[in-house]
Coordinates of C-alpha atoms in Angstrom, one line a residue:
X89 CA 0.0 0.0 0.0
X90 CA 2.8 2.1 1.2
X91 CA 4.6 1.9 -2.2
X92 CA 1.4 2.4 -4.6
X93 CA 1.0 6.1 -2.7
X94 CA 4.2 6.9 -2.0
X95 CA 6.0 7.4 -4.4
X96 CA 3.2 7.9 -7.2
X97 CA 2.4 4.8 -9.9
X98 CA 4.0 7.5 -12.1
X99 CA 7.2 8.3 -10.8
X100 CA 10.8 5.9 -12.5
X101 CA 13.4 4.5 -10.8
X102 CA 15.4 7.6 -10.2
X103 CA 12.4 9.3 -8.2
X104 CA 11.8 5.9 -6.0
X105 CA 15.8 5.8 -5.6
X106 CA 15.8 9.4 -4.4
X107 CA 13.1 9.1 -2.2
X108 CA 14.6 5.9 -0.4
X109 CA 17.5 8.0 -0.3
X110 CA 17.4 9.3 3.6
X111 CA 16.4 12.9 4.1
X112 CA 20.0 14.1 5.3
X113 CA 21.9 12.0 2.8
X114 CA 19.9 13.4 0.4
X115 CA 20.2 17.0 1.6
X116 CA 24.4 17.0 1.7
X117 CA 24.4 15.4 -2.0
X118 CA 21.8 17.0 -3.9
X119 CA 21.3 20.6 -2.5
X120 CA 24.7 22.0 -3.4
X121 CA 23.8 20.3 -7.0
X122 CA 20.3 22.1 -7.4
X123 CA 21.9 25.3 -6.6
X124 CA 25.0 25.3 -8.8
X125 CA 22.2 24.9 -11.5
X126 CA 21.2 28.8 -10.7
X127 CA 25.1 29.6 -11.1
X128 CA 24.6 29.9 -15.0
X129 CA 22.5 33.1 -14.2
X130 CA 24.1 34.8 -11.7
X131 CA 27.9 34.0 -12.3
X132 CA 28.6 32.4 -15.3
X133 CA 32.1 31.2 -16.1
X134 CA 34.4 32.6 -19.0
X135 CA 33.2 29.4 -21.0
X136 CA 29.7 30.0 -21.0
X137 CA 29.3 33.5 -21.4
X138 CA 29.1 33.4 -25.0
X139 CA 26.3 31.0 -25.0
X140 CA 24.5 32.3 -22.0
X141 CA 24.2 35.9 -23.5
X142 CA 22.6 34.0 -27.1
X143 CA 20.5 32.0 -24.6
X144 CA 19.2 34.9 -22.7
X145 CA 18.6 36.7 -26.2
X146 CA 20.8 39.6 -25.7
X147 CA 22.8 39.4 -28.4
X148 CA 21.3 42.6 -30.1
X149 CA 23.4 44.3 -27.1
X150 CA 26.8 43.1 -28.5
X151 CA 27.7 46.6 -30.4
X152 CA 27.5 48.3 -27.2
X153 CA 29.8 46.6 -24.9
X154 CA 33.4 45.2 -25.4
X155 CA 33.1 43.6 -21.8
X156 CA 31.3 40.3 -22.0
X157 CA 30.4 39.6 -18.4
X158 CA 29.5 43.9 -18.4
X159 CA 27.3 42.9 -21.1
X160 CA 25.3 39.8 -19.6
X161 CA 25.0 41.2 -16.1
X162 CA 23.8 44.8 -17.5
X163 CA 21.9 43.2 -20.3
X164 CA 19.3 41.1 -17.7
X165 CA 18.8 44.0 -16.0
X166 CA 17.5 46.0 -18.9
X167 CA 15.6 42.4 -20.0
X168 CA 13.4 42.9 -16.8
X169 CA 12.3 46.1 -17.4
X170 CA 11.9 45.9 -21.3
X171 CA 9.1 47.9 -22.3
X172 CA 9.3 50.6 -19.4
X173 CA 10.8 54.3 -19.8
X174 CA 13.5 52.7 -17.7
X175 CA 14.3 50.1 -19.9
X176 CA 14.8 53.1 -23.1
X177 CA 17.1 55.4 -20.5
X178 CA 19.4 52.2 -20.1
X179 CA 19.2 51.1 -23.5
X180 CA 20.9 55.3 -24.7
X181 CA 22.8 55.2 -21.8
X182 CA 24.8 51.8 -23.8
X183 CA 25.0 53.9 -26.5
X184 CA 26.4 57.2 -24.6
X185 CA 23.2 59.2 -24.8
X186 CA 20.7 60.7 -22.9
X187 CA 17.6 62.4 -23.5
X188 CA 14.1 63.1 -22.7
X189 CA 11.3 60.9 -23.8
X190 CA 7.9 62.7 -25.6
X191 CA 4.8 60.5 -26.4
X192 CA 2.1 61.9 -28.6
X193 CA -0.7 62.6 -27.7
X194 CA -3.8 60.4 -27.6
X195 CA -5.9 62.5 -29.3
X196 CA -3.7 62.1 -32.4
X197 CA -4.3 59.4 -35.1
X198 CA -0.6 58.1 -34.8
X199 CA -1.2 58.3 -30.6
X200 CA 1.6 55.0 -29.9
X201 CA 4.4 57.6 -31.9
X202 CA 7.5 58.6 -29.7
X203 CA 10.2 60.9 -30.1
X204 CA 13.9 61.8 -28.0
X205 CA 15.1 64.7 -27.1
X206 CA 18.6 63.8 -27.1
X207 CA 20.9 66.3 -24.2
X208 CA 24.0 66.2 -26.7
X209 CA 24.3 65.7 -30.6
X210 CA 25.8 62.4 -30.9
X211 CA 28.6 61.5 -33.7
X212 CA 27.4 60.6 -36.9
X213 CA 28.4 57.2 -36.9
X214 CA 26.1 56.7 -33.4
X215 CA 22.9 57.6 -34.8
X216 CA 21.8 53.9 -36.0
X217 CA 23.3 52.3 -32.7
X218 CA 20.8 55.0 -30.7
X219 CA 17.8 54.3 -32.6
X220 CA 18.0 50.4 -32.4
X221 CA 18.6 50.0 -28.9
X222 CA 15.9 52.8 -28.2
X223 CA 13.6 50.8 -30.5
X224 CA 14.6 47.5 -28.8
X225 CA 13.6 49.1 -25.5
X226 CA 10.2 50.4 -26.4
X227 CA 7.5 48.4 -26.0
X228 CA 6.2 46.4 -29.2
X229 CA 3.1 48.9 -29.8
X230 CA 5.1 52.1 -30.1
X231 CA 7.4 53.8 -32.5
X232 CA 9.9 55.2 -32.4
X233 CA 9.6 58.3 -35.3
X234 CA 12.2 61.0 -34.6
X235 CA 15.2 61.9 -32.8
X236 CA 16.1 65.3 -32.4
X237 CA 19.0 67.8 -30.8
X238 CA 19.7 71.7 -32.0
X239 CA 17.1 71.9 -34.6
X240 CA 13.1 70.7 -33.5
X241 CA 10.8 72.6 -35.8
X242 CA 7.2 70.9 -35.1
X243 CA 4.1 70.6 -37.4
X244 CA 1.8 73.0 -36.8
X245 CA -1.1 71.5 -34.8
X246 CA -5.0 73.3 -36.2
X247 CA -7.1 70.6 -34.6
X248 CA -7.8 68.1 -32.3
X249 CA -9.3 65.6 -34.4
X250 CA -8.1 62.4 -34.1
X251 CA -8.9 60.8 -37.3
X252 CA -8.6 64.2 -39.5
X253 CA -5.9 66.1 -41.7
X254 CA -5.4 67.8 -38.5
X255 CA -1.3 68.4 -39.0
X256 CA 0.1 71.1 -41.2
X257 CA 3.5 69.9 -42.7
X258 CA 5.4 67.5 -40.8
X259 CA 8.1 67.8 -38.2
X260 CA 11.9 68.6 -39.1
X261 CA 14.1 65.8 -39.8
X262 CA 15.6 63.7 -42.5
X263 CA 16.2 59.8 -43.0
X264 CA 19.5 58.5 -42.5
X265 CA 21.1 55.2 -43.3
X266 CA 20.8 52.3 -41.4
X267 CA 18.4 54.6 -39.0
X268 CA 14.8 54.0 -39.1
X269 CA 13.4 57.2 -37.8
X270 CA 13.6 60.7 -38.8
X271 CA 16.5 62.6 -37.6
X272 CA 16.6 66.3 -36.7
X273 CA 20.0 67.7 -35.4
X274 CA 21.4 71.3 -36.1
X275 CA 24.3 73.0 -34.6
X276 CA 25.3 76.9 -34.3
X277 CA 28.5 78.7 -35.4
X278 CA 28.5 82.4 -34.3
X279 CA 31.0 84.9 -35.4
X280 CA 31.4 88.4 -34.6
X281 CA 33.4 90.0 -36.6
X282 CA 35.1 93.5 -38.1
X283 CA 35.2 94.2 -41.9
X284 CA 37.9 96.6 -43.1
X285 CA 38.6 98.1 -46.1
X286 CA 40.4 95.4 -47.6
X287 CA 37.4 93.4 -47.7
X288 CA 35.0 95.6 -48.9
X289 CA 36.7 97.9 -51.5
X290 CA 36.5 94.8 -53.8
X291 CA 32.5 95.4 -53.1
X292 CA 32.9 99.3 -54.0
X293 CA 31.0 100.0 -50.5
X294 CA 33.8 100.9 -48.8
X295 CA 33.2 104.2 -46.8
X296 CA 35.2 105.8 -44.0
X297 CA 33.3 104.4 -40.9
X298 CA 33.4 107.8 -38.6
X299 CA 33.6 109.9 -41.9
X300 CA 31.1 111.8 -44.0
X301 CA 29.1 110.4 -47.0
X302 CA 28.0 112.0 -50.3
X303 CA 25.5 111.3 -52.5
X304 CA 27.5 110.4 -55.2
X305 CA 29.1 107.4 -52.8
X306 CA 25.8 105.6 -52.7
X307 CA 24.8 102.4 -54.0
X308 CA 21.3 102.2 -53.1
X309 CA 18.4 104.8 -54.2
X310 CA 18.4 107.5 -51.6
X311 CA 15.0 106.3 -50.1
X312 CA 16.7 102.9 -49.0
X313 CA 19.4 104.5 -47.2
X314 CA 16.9 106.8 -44.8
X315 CA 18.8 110.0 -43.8
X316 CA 18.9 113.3 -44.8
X317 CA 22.0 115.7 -45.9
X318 CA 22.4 116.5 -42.4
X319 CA 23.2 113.1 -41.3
X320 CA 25.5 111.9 -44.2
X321 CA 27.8 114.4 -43.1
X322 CA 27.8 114.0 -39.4
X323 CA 30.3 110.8 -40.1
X324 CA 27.9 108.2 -40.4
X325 CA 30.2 106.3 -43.1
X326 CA 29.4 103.0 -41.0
X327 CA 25.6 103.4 -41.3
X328 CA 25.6 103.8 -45.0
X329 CA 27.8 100.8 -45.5
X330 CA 25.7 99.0 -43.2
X331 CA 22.7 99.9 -45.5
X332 CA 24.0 99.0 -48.4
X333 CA 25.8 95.7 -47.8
X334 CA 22.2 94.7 -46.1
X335 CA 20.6 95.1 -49.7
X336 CA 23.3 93.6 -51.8
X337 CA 21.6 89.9 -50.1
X338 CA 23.5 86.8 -51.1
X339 CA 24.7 83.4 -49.8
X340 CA 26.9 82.2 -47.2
X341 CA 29.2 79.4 -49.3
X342 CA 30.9 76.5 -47.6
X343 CA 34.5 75.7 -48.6
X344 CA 36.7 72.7 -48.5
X345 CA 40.5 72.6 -46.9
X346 CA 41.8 73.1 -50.5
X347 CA 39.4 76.5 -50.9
X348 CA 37.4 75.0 -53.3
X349 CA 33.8 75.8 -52.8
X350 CA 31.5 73.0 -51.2
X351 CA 28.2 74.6 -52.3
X352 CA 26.2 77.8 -50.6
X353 CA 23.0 78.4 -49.1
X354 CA 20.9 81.3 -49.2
X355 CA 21.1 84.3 -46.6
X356 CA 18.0 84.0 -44.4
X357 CA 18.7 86.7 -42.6
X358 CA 20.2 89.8 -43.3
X359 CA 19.4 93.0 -41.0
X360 CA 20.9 96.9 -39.5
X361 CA 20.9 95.9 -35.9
X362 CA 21.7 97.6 -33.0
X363 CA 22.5 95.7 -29.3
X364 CA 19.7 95.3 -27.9
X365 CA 18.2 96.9 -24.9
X366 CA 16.0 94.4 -23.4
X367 CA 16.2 90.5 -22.9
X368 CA 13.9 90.2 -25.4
X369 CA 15.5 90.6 -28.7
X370 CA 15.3 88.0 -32.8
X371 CA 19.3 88.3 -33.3
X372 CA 21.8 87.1 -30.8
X373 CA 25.6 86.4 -31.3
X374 CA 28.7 85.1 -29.1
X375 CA 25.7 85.8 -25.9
X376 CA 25.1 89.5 -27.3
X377 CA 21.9 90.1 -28.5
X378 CA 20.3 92.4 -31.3
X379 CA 17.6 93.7 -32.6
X380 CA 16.7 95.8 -36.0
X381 CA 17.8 99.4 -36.6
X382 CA 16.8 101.9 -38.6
X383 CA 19.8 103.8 -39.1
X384 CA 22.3 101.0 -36.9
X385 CA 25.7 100.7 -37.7
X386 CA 26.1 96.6 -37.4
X387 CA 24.9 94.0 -39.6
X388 CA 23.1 90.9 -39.1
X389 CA 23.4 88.0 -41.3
X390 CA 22.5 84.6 -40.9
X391 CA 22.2 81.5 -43.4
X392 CA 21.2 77.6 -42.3
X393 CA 22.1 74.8 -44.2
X394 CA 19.3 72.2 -45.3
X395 CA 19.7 68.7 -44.7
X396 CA 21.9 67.1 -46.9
X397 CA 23.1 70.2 -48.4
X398 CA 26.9 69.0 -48.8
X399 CA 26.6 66.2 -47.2
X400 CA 30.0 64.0 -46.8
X401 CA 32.3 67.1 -47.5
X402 CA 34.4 68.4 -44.8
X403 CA 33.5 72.2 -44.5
X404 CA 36.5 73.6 -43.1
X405 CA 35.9 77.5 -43.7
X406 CA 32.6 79.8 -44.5
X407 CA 32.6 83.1 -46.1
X408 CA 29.7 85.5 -47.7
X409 CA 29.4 86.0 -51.3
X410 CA 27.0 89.3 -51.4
X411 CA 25.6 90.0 -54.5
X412 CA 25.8 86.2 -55.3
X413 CA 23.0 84.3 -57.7
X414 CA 22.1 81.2 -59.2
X415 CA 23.3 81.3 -63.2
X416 CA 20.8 82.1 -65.9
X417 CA 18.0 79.5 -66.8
X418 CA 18.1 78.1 -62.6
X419 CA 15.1 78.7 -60.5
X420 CA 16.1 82.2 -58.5
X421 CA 14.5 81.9 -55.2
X422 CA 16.8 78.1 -54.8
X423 CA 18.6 78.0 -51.1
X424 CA 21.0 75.5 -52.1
X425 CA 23.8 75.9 -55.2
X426 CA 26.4 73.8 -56.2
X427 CA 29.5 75.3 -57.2
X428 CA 29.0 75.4 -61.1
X429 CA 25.1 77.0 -60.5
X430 CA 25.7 80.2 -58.5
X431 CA 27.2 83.9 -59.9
X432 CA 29.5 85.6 -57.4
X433 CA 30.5 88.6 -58.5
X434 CA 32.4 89.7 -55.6
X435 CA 35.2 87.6 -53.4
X436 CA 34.3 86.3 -50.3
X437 CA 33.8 88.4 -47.1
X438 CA 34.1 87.7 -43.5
X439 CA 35.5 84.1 -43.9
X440 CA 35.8 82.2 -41.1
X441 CA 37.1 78.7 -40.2
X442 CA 34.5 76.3 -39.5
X443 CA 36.0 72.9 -39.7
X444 CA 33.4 70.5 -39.6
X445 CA 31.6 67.3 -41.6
X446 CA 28.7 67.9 -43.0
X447 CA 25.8 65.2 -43.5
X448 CA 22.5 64.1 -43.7
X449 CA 20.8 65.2 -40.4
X450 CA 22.2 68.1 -39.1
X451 CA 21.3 71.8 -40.0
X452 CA 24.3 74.2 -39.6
X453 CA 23.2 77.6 -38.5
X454 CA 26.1 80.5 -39.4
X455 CA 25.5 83.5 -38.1
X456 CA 27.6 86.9 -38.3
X457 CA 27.6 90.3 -36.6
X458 CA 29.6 92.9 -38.8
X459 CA 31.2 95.7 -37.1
X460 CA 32.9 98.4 -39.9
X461 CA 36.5 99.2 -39.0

């Protein structure tokens, strides 16, 4: 009776050995045994790692760790929280970023989209590595659709409709290689800077900045400039020239380390500023701002690359070519010309060294004060 209940009809020789086995004998023998079975988790050896990190499915982690024991023991711990905003923090911080995390809203048609706000532009060659371990982290209803730093222009939003055409546009960003979402980076490069005669006699603008002005000495049409008789000859040589370069427009042009021009983007801004007053103010440069003047004496100019606008070519200085135009029979409002499609009459002015790699995501953003000397 004994042995038809205990151990069950079902159990094989091995359980009915075991269970003959006495209680202490069996403890001493077999507990150590059960737990080294455990081991494999918690402290793998050298020899299993390789296997243990396939069998725990981490091996999507293998580009972002050269340790394989860093990898295992940090890659379980971002398994149990897959699908949390924890699990997406851990997953940048593998590939050195960090960010903030924005969900759209559910009243939107496309409500399981997400987008990062990354703290620092990352390297180029980092952008896929982000965006796969961010999408790996994410749980399996979302997506991920852009990744931003420096440049977020957002669509504009003219209803609440969920289903409707309720977006105008689209926000900023571009596709990149080997990335799945959009991409929307842009960096700054201010220069304040003093233009002397050398530069702009070539420009036949060049004026005495403290002396007098005479009619005959201006290149725009005397309503342009703004000022009477009286004030061309109180030394306002600096305001005219300010004037006139302002309505000369161009493009800011992007050259390579053997001067040979990359392409050039139109001006988008060109203005008479003065510093301004307030904190309030559209211009700012170097942590100085400005605002428009009348009758200033600095200029203003700004220009921002599109995306992919030389993309691959090392810009190592960037100068303004005033007066510049795309060639005859090319559409004359285009931002972007390649080197055999633009005009310049005039040499470049206020070149600067920019050194930097252009590509496919990032906006650059050049932007000039010009003081006359």
């Amino acid at each position: 009776m004994v042995e038809s209940l205990l151990p069950p009809r079902s159990a094989t020789a091995v359980d009915k050995a075991l269970d003959l086995t006495a209680a202490k004998r069996r403890s001493d023998k077999l507990h150590p045994a059960i737990d080294a079975i455990g081991e494999k988790w918690t402290d793998p050896g050298p020899e299993l790692l390789d296997a243990m990190i396939s069998e725990a499915k981490l091996d999507i982690l293998r580009p972002y760790f050269d340790d394989l024991a860093a990898l295992f023991h940090e890659g379980i711990r971002w398994q149990r929280v897959h699908g949390l905003v924890r699990a997406i923090h851990t997953g940048l911080a593998f590939a050195g970023a960090s960010g903030r995390l924005e969900i759209n809203p559910t009243r939107r048609r496309y409500w399981n989209g997400w987008q990062i706000g990354l703290d620092d532009r990352p390297a180029l060659a980092n952008l896929g590595k982000i965006s796969r371990i961010a999408e790996a982290s994410d749980p399996f209803r979302n997506d991920l659709e852009r990744v931003f730093h420096g440049h977020d222009v957002r669509a504009g939003e003219f209803s609440y409709s969920r289903w409707g055409s309720a977006l105008y546009s689209a926000h900023s960003g571009a596709k990149v290689s080997g990335s799945n979402p959009l991409w929307s980076l842009g960096r700054t490069h201010e220069f304040p800077i003093e233009l002397t005669e050398t530069e702009l006699a070539p420009l036949d603008i060049w004026l005495a900045p403290t002396g007098n002005a005479r009619w005959i000495d201006l290149k725009l049409p005397s309503k342009d400039i703004g000022m009477s008789w009286a004030e061309l000859d109180a030394g306002n040589g600096a305001t005219v020239m300010a004037k006139t370069l302002v309505g000369m427009h161009g493009y800011a042009a992007f050259y390579d380390r053997s001067g040979q021009m990359i392409g050039a983007r139109r001006m988008k801004a060109a203005a008479v500023v003065h510093p301004a007053l307030g904190s309030s103010f559209p211009y700012e440069v170097d942590g100085t701002g400005y605002e428009p003047a009348k009758t200033g004496k600095l200029v203003y100019v700004e220009a921002m690359t599109g995306f992919g606008n030389g993309a691959g070519r090392h810009a190592a200085t960037v100068g303004l070519l005033f007066e510049a135009r795309p060639r005859a029979g090319l559409p004359q409002a285009r931002n972007w010309l390649e080197p055999e499609e633009i005009e310049a009459p005039f040499p470049p002015v206020g070149v600067q060294v920019l050194g930097i790699d252009l590509d496919d995501a990032t906006r650059e953003r050049v932007k000039w004060a010009i003081r006359f000397v």
